[in-house]
Amino acid sequence: ARSEAIKRGIRVTVCKTSNAMAETPVCDTTASWQQGWLVFVDGGTKGVIDSGDTLLRVQGSLSAAVTITTSNFSSFVSYLPSGKSQGPNELANGALRVCVASTRHDIIISPTGRIRIDTDTNTC
């Protein structure tokens, strides 16, 4: 999403969805990240797929063995053309914690939009 925002010169958003496989999927603030997510060019309302937006990628539901929790990105994360990240409360840093069995992977997103992964085998 970050590289697409930089390449296209427009905001690109990743939002959670409960209907990833629908003909016209939408962002859903009440969904969980495990239910799926959408990546789209976000030229209208931030965090919402508007009529002029372009859907770039769809991820359907994950295995029940996977859990995802987050700080600062409760419903979406956007990237600006500068590469900086935004959450629902403007420029943000935070993390998505992905747990598979007993292994934790924290996807840490800085305000500059850079991502790093922290892995721990004992804390899920």
JSON list of C-alpha atoms in Angstrom, two decimals:
[
{"chain": "A", "resi": 1, "resn": "ALA", "atom": "CA", "xyz": [0.00, 0.00, 0.00]},
{"chain": "A", "resi": 2, "resn": "ARG", "atom": "CA", "xyz": [2.81, 2.40, 0.87]},
{"chain": "A", "resi": 3, "resn": "SER", "atom": "CA", "xyz": [4.67, 1.88, -2.40]},
{"chain": "A", "resi": 4, "resn": "GLU", "atom": "CA", "xyz": [1.41, 2.23, -4.36]},
{"chain": "A", "resi": 5, "resn": "ALA", "atom": "CA", "xyz": [0.66, 5.56, -2.64]},
{"chain": "A", "resi": 6, "resn": "ILE", "atom": "CA", "xyz": [4.13, 6.86, -3.48]},
{"chain": "A", "resi": 7, "resn": "LYS", "atom": "CA", "xyz": [4.00, 5.52, -7.06]},
{"chain": "A", "resi": 8, "resn": "ARG", "atom": "CA", "xyz": [0.49, 6.82, -7.78]},
{"chain": "A", "resi": 9, "resn": "GLY", "atom": "CA", "xyz": [0.83, 10.11, -5.90]},
{"chain": "A", "resi": 10, "resn": "ILE", "atom": "CA", "xyz": [-2.43, 9.57, -4.00]},
{"chain": "A", "resi": 11, "resn": "ARG", "atom": "CA", "xyz": [-3.55, 8.11, -0.67]},
{"chain": "A", "resi": 12, "resn": "VAL", "atom": "CA", "xyz": [-3.87, 4.31, -0.56]},
{"chain": "A", "resi": 13, "resn": "THR", "atom": "CA", "xyz": [-5.79, 2.66, 2.28]},
{"chain": "A", "resi": 14, "resn": "VAL", "atom": "CA", "xyz": [-5.96, -0.81, 3.82]},
{"chain": "A", "resi": 15, "resn": "CYS", "atom": "CA", "xyz": [-9.25, -1.34, 5.66]},
{"chain": "A", "resi": 16, "resn": "LYS", "atom": "CA", "xyz": [-10.86, -4.31, 7.35]},
{"chain": "A", "resi": 17, "resn": "THR", "atom": "CA", "xyz": [-13.95, -5.84, 5.79]},
{"chain": "A", "resi": 18, "resn": "SER", "atom": "CA", "xyz": [-16.53, -8.49, 6.56]},
{"chain": "A", "resi": 19, "resn": "ASN", "atom": "CA", "xyz": [-17.50, -9.04, 2.91]},
{"chain": "A", "resi": 20, "resn": "ALA", "atom": "CA", "xyz": [-14.20, -9.34, 1.03]},
{"chain": "A", "resi": 21, "resn": "MET", "atom": "CA", "xyz": [-15.63, -11.73, -1.54]},
{"chain": "A", "resi": 22, "resn": "ALA", "atom": "CA", "xyz": [-18.75, -9.67, -2.33]},
{"chain": "A", "resi": 23, "resn": "GLU", "atom": "CA", "xyz": [-19.17, -8.19, -5.79]},
{"chain": "A", "resi": 24, "resn": "THR", "atom": "CA", "xyz": [-18.77, -4.74, -4.24]},
{"chain": "A", "resi": 25, "resn": "PRO", "atom": "CA", "xyz": [-16.85, -5.14, -0.96]},
{"chain": "A", "resi": 26, "resn": "VAL", "atom": "CA", "xyz": [-16.87, -2.31, 1.58]},
{"chain": "A", "resi": 27, "resn": "CYS", "atom": "CA", "xyz": [-14.82, -1.28, 4.59]},
{"chain": "A", "resi": 28, "resn": "ASP", "atom": "CA", "xyz": [-16.43, -2.34, 7.86]},
{"chain": "A", "resi": 29, "resn": "THR", "atom": "CA", "xyz": [-15.34, -0.74, 11.14]},
{"chain": "A", "resi": 30, "resn": "THR", "atom": "CA", "xyz": [-17.11, -3.50, 13.10]},
{"chain": "A", "resi": 31, "resn": "ALA", "atom": "CA", "xyz": [-15.28, -6.34, 11.33]},
{"chain": "A", "resi": 32, "resn": "SER", "atom": "CA", "xyz": [-12.15, -7.99, 12.65]},
{"chain": "A", "resi": 33, "resn": "TRP", "atom": "CA", "xyz": [-8.91, -7.97, 10.68]},
{"chain": "A", "resi": 34, "resn": "GLN", "atom": "CA", "xyz": [-9.14, -11.80, 10.52]},
{"chain": "A", "resi": 35, "resn": "GLN", "atom": "CA", "xyz": [-12.30, -11.47, 8.40]},
{"chain": "A", "resi": 36, "resn": "GLY", "atom": "CA", "xyz": [-10.31, -9.87, 5.60]},
{"chain": "A", "resi": 37, "resn": "TRP", "atom": "CA", "xyz": [-9.13, -6.55, 4.26]},
{"chain": "A", "resi": 38, "resn": "LEU", "atom": "CA", "xyz": [-9.16, -4.38, 1.17]},
{"chain": "A", "resi": 39, "resn": "VAL", "atom": "CA", "xyz": [-6.40, -2.27, -0.38]},
{"chain": "A", "resi": 40, "resn": "PHE", "atom": "CA", "xyz": [-7.65, 0.62, -2.50]},
{"chain": "A", "resi": 41, "resn": "VAL", "atom": "CA", "xyz": [-6.77, 4.00, -3.98]},
{"chain": "A", "resi": 42, "resn": "ASP", "atom": "CA", "xyz": [-8.53, 6.34, -1.55]},
{"chain": "A", "resi": 43, "resn": "GLY", "atom": "CA", "xyz": [-9.28, 9.59, -3.36]},
{"chain": "A", "resi": 44, "resn": "GLY", "atom": "CA", "xyz": [-12.47, 10.42, -1.47]},
{"chain": "A", "resi": 45, "resn": "THR", "atom": "CA", "xyz": [-13.44, 10.06, 2.16]},
{"chain": "A", "resi": 46, "resn": "LYS", "atom": "CA", "xyz": [-10.48, 8.65, 4.10]},
{"chain": "A", "resi": 47, "resn": "GLY", "atom": "CA", "xyz": [-10.98, 5.00, 5.03]},
{"chain": "A", "resi": 48, "resn": "VAL", "atom": "CA", "xyz": [-14.11, 4.55, 2.89]},
{"chain": "A", "resi": 49, "resn": "ILE", "atom": "CA", "xyz": [-14.38, 3.09, -0.62]},
{"chain": "A", "resi": 50, "resn": "ASP", "atom": "CA", "xyz": [-16.12, 5.81, -2.63]},
{"chain": "A", "resi": 51, "resn": "SER", "atom": "CA", "xyz": [-17.44, 5.54, -6.19]},
{"chain": "A", "resi": 52, "resn": "GLY", "atom": "CA", "xyz": [-14.24, 6.86, -7.80]},
{"chain": "A", "resi": 53, "resn": "ASP", "atom": "CA", "xyz": [-11.83, 4.72, -5.76]},
{"chain": "A", "resi": 54, "resn": "THR", "atom": "CA", "xyz": [-9.92, 1.81, -7.32]},
{"chain": "A", "resi": 55, "resn": "LEU", "atom": "CA", "xyz": [-9.76, -1.55, -5.54]},
{"chain": "A", "resi": 56, "resn": "LEU", "atom": "CA", "xyz": [-6.19, -2.90, -5.74]},
{"chain": "A", "resi": 57, "resn": "ARG", "atom": "CA", "xyz": [-6.28, -6.07, -3.63]},
{"chain": "A", "resi": 58, "resn": "VAL", "atom": "CA", "xyz": [-8.75, -8.18, -1.67]},
{"chain": "A", "resi": 59, "resn": "GLN", "atom": "CA", "xyz": [-7.80, -10.53, 1.18]},
{"chain": "A", "resi": 60, "resn": "GLY", "atom": "CA", "xyz": [-10.54, -12.90, 2.34]},
{"chain": "A", "resi": 61, "resn": "SER", "atom": "CA", "xyz": [-10.99, -14.50, 5.74]},
{"chain": "A", "resi": 62, "resn": "LEU", "atom": "CA", "xyz": [-7.97, -16.01, 7.44]},
{"chain": "A", "resi": 63, "resn": "SER", "atom": "CA", "xyz": [-7.77, -19.36, 9.21]},
{"chain": "A", "resi": 64, "resn": "ALA", "atom": "CA", "xyz": [-9.43, -19.54, 12.63]},
{"chain": "A", "resi": 65, "resn": "ALA", "atom": "CA", "xyz": [-5.94, -20.28, 14.02]},
{"chain": "A", "resi": 66, "resn": "VAL", "atom": "CA", "xyz": [-4.87, -16.70, 13.19]},
{"chain": "A", "resi": 67, "resn": "THR", "atom": "CA", "xyz": [-5.73, -13.72, 15.39]},
{"chain": "A", "resi": 68, "resn": "ILE", "atom": "CA", "xyz": [-4.96, -10.07, 14.65]},
{"chain": "A", "resi": 69, "resn": "THR", "atom": "CA", "xyz": [-5.14, -7.26, 17.19]},
{"chain": "A", "resi": 70, "resn": "THR", "atom": "CA", "xyz": [-4.05, -3.67, 16.76]},
{"chain": "A", "resi": 71, "resn": "SER", "atom": "CA", "xyz": [-3.24, -0.33, 18.29]},
{"chain": "A", "resi": 72, "resn": "ASN", "atom": "CA", "xyz": [-4.01, 2.89, 16.38]},
{"chain": "A", "resi": 73, "resn": "PHE", "atom": "CA", "xyz": [-5.31, 1.08, 13.29]},
{"chain": "A", "resi": 74, "resn": "SER", "atom": "CA", "xyz": [-8.65, -0.15, 14.60]},
{"chain": "A", "resi": 75, "resn": "SER", "atom": "CA", "xyz": [-10.43, 0.20, 11.25]},
{"chain": "A", "resi": 76, "resn": "PHE", "atom": "CA", "xyz": [-7.85, 1.20, 8.62]},
{"chain": "A", "resi": 77, "resn": "VAL", "atom": "CA", "xyz": [-4.34, 2.39, 7.84]},
{"chain": "A", "resi": 78, "resn": "SER", "atom": "CA", "xyz": [-3.70, 4.81, 4.99]},
{"chain": "A", "resi": 79, "resn": "TYR", "atom": "CA", "xyz": [-0.52, 5.84, 3.26]},
{"chain": "A", "resi": 80, "resn": "LEU", "atom": "CA", "xyz": [-0.02, 9.33, 1.86]},
{"chain": "A", "resi": 81, "resn": "PRO", "atom": "CA", "xyz": [1.91, 10.07, -1.37]},
{"chain": "A", "resi": 82, "resn": "SER", "atom": "CA", "xyz": [4.85, 11.01, 0.90]},
{"chain": "A", "resi": 83, "resn": "GLY", "atom": "CA", "xyz": [4.80, 7.45, 2.32]},
{"chain": "A", "resi": 84, "resn": "LYS", "atom": "CA", "xyz": [3.65, 8.58, 5.78]},
{"chain": "A", "resi": 85, "resn": "SER", "atom": "CA", "xyz": [1.03, 6.48, 7.55]},
{"chain": "A", "resi": 86, "resn": "GLN", "atom": "CA", "xyz": [-2.36, 7.65, 8.82]},
{"chain": "A", "resi": 87, "resn": "GLY", "atom": "CA", "xyz": [-4.91, 5.99, 11.02]},
{"chain": "A", "resi": 88, "resn": "PRO", "atom": "CA", "xyz": [-8.39, 7.19, 11.94]},
{"chain": "A", "resi": 89, "resn": "ASN", "atom": "CA", "xyz": [-6.72, 9.91, 14.09]},
{"chain": "A", "resi": 90, "resn": "GLU", "atom": "CA", "xyz": [-4.39, 11.34, 11.40]},
{"chain": "A", "resi": 91, "resn": "LEU", "atom": "CA", "xyz": [-0.63, 10.63, 11.37]},
{"chain": "A", "resi": 92, "resn": "ALA", "atom": "CA", "xyz": [-0.06, 7.57, 13.45]},
{"chain": "A", "resi": 93, "resn": "ASN", "atom": "CA", "xyz": [2.26, 4.85, 14.48]},
{"chain": "A", "resi": 94, "resn": "GLY", "atom": "CA", "xyz": [1.07, 1.55, 15.80]},
{"chain": "A", "resi": 95, "resn": "ALA", "atom": "CA", "xyz": [1.18, -2.16, 15.32]},
{"chain": "A", "resi": 96, "resn": "LEU", "atom": "CA", "xyz": [-0.81, -5.09, 14.05]},
{"chain": "A", "resi": 97, "resn": "ARG", "atom": "CA", "xyz": [-0.20, -8.15, 16.23]},
{"chain": "A", "resi": 98, "resn": "VAL", "atom": "CA", "xyz": [-0.60, -11.37, 14.25]},
{"chain": "A", "resi": 99, "resn": "CYS", "atom": "CA", "xyz": [-0.68, -14.57, 16.30]},
{"chain": "A", "resi": 100, "resn": "VAL", "atom": "CA", "xyz": [-0.44, -18.00, 14.70]},
{"chain": "A", "resi": 101, "resn": "ALA", "atom": "CA", "xyz": [-0.41, -20.83, 17.24]},
{"chain": "A", "resi": 102, "resn": "SER", "atom": "CA", "xyz": [2.09, -19.64, 19.85]},
{"chain": "A", "resi": 103, "resn": "THR", "atom": "CA", "xyz": [4.12, -17.36, 17.58]},
{"chain": "A", "resi": 104, "resn": "ARG", "atom": "CA", "xyz": [3.55, -13.61, 17.65]},
{"chain": "A", "resi": 105, "resn": "HIS", "atom": "CA", "xyz": [4.49, -11.31, 14.77]},
{"chain": "A", "resi": 106, "resn": "ASP", "atom": "CA", "xyz": [4.13, -7.58, 15.42]},
{"chain": "A", "resi": 107, "resn": "ILE", "atom": "CA", "xyz": [3.91, -5.53, 12.23]},
{"chain": "A", "resi": 108, "resn": "ILE", "atom": "CA", "xyz": [5.10, -2.18, 13.55]},
{"chain": "A", "resi": 109, "resn": "ILE", "atom": "CA", "xyz": [4.23, 0.87, 11.44]},
{"chain": "A", "resi": 110, "resn": "SER", "atom": "CA", "xyz": [6.06, 4.14, 12.14]},
{"chain": "A", "resi": 111, "resn": "PRO", "atom": "CA", "xyz": [4.59, 7.61, 11.38]},
{"chain": "A", "resi": 112, "resn": "THR", "atom": "CA", "xyz": [6.96, 7.75, 8.39]},
{"chain": "A", "resi": 113, "resn": "GLY", "atom": "CA", "xyz": [5.16, 4.65, 7.08]},
{"chain": "A", "resi": 114, "resn": "ARG", "atom": "CA", "xyz": [8.13, 2.34, 7.45]},
{"chain": "A", "resi": 115, "resn": "ILE", "atom": "CA", "xyz": [7.33, -1.18, 8.60]},
{"chain": "A", "resi": 116, "resn": "ARG", "atom": "CA", "xyz": [9.35, -3.58, 10.70]},
{"chain": "A", "resi": 117, "resn": "ILE", "atom": "CA", "xyz": [8.50, -7.03, 12.03]},
{"chain": "A", "resi": 118, "resn": "ASP", "atom": "CA", "xyz": [9.12, -8.15, 15.61]},
{"chain": "A", "resi": 119, "resn": "THR", "atom": "CA", "xyz": [8.70, -11.89, 16.27]},
{"chain": "A", "resi": 120, "resn": "ASP", "atom": "CA", "xyz": [8.39, -13.67, 19.61]},
{"chain": "A", "resi": 121, "resn": "THR", "atom": "CA", "xyz": [7.61, -17.36, 20.14]},
{"chain": "A", "resi": 122, "resn": "ASN", "atom": "CA", "xyz": [6.31, -17.09, 23.71]},
{"chain": "A", "resi": 123, "resn": "THR", "atom": "CA", "xyz": [3.66, -14.38, 23.90]},
{"chain": "A", "resi": 124, "resn": "CYS", "atom": "CA", "xyz": [0.44, -15.23, 22.07]}
]
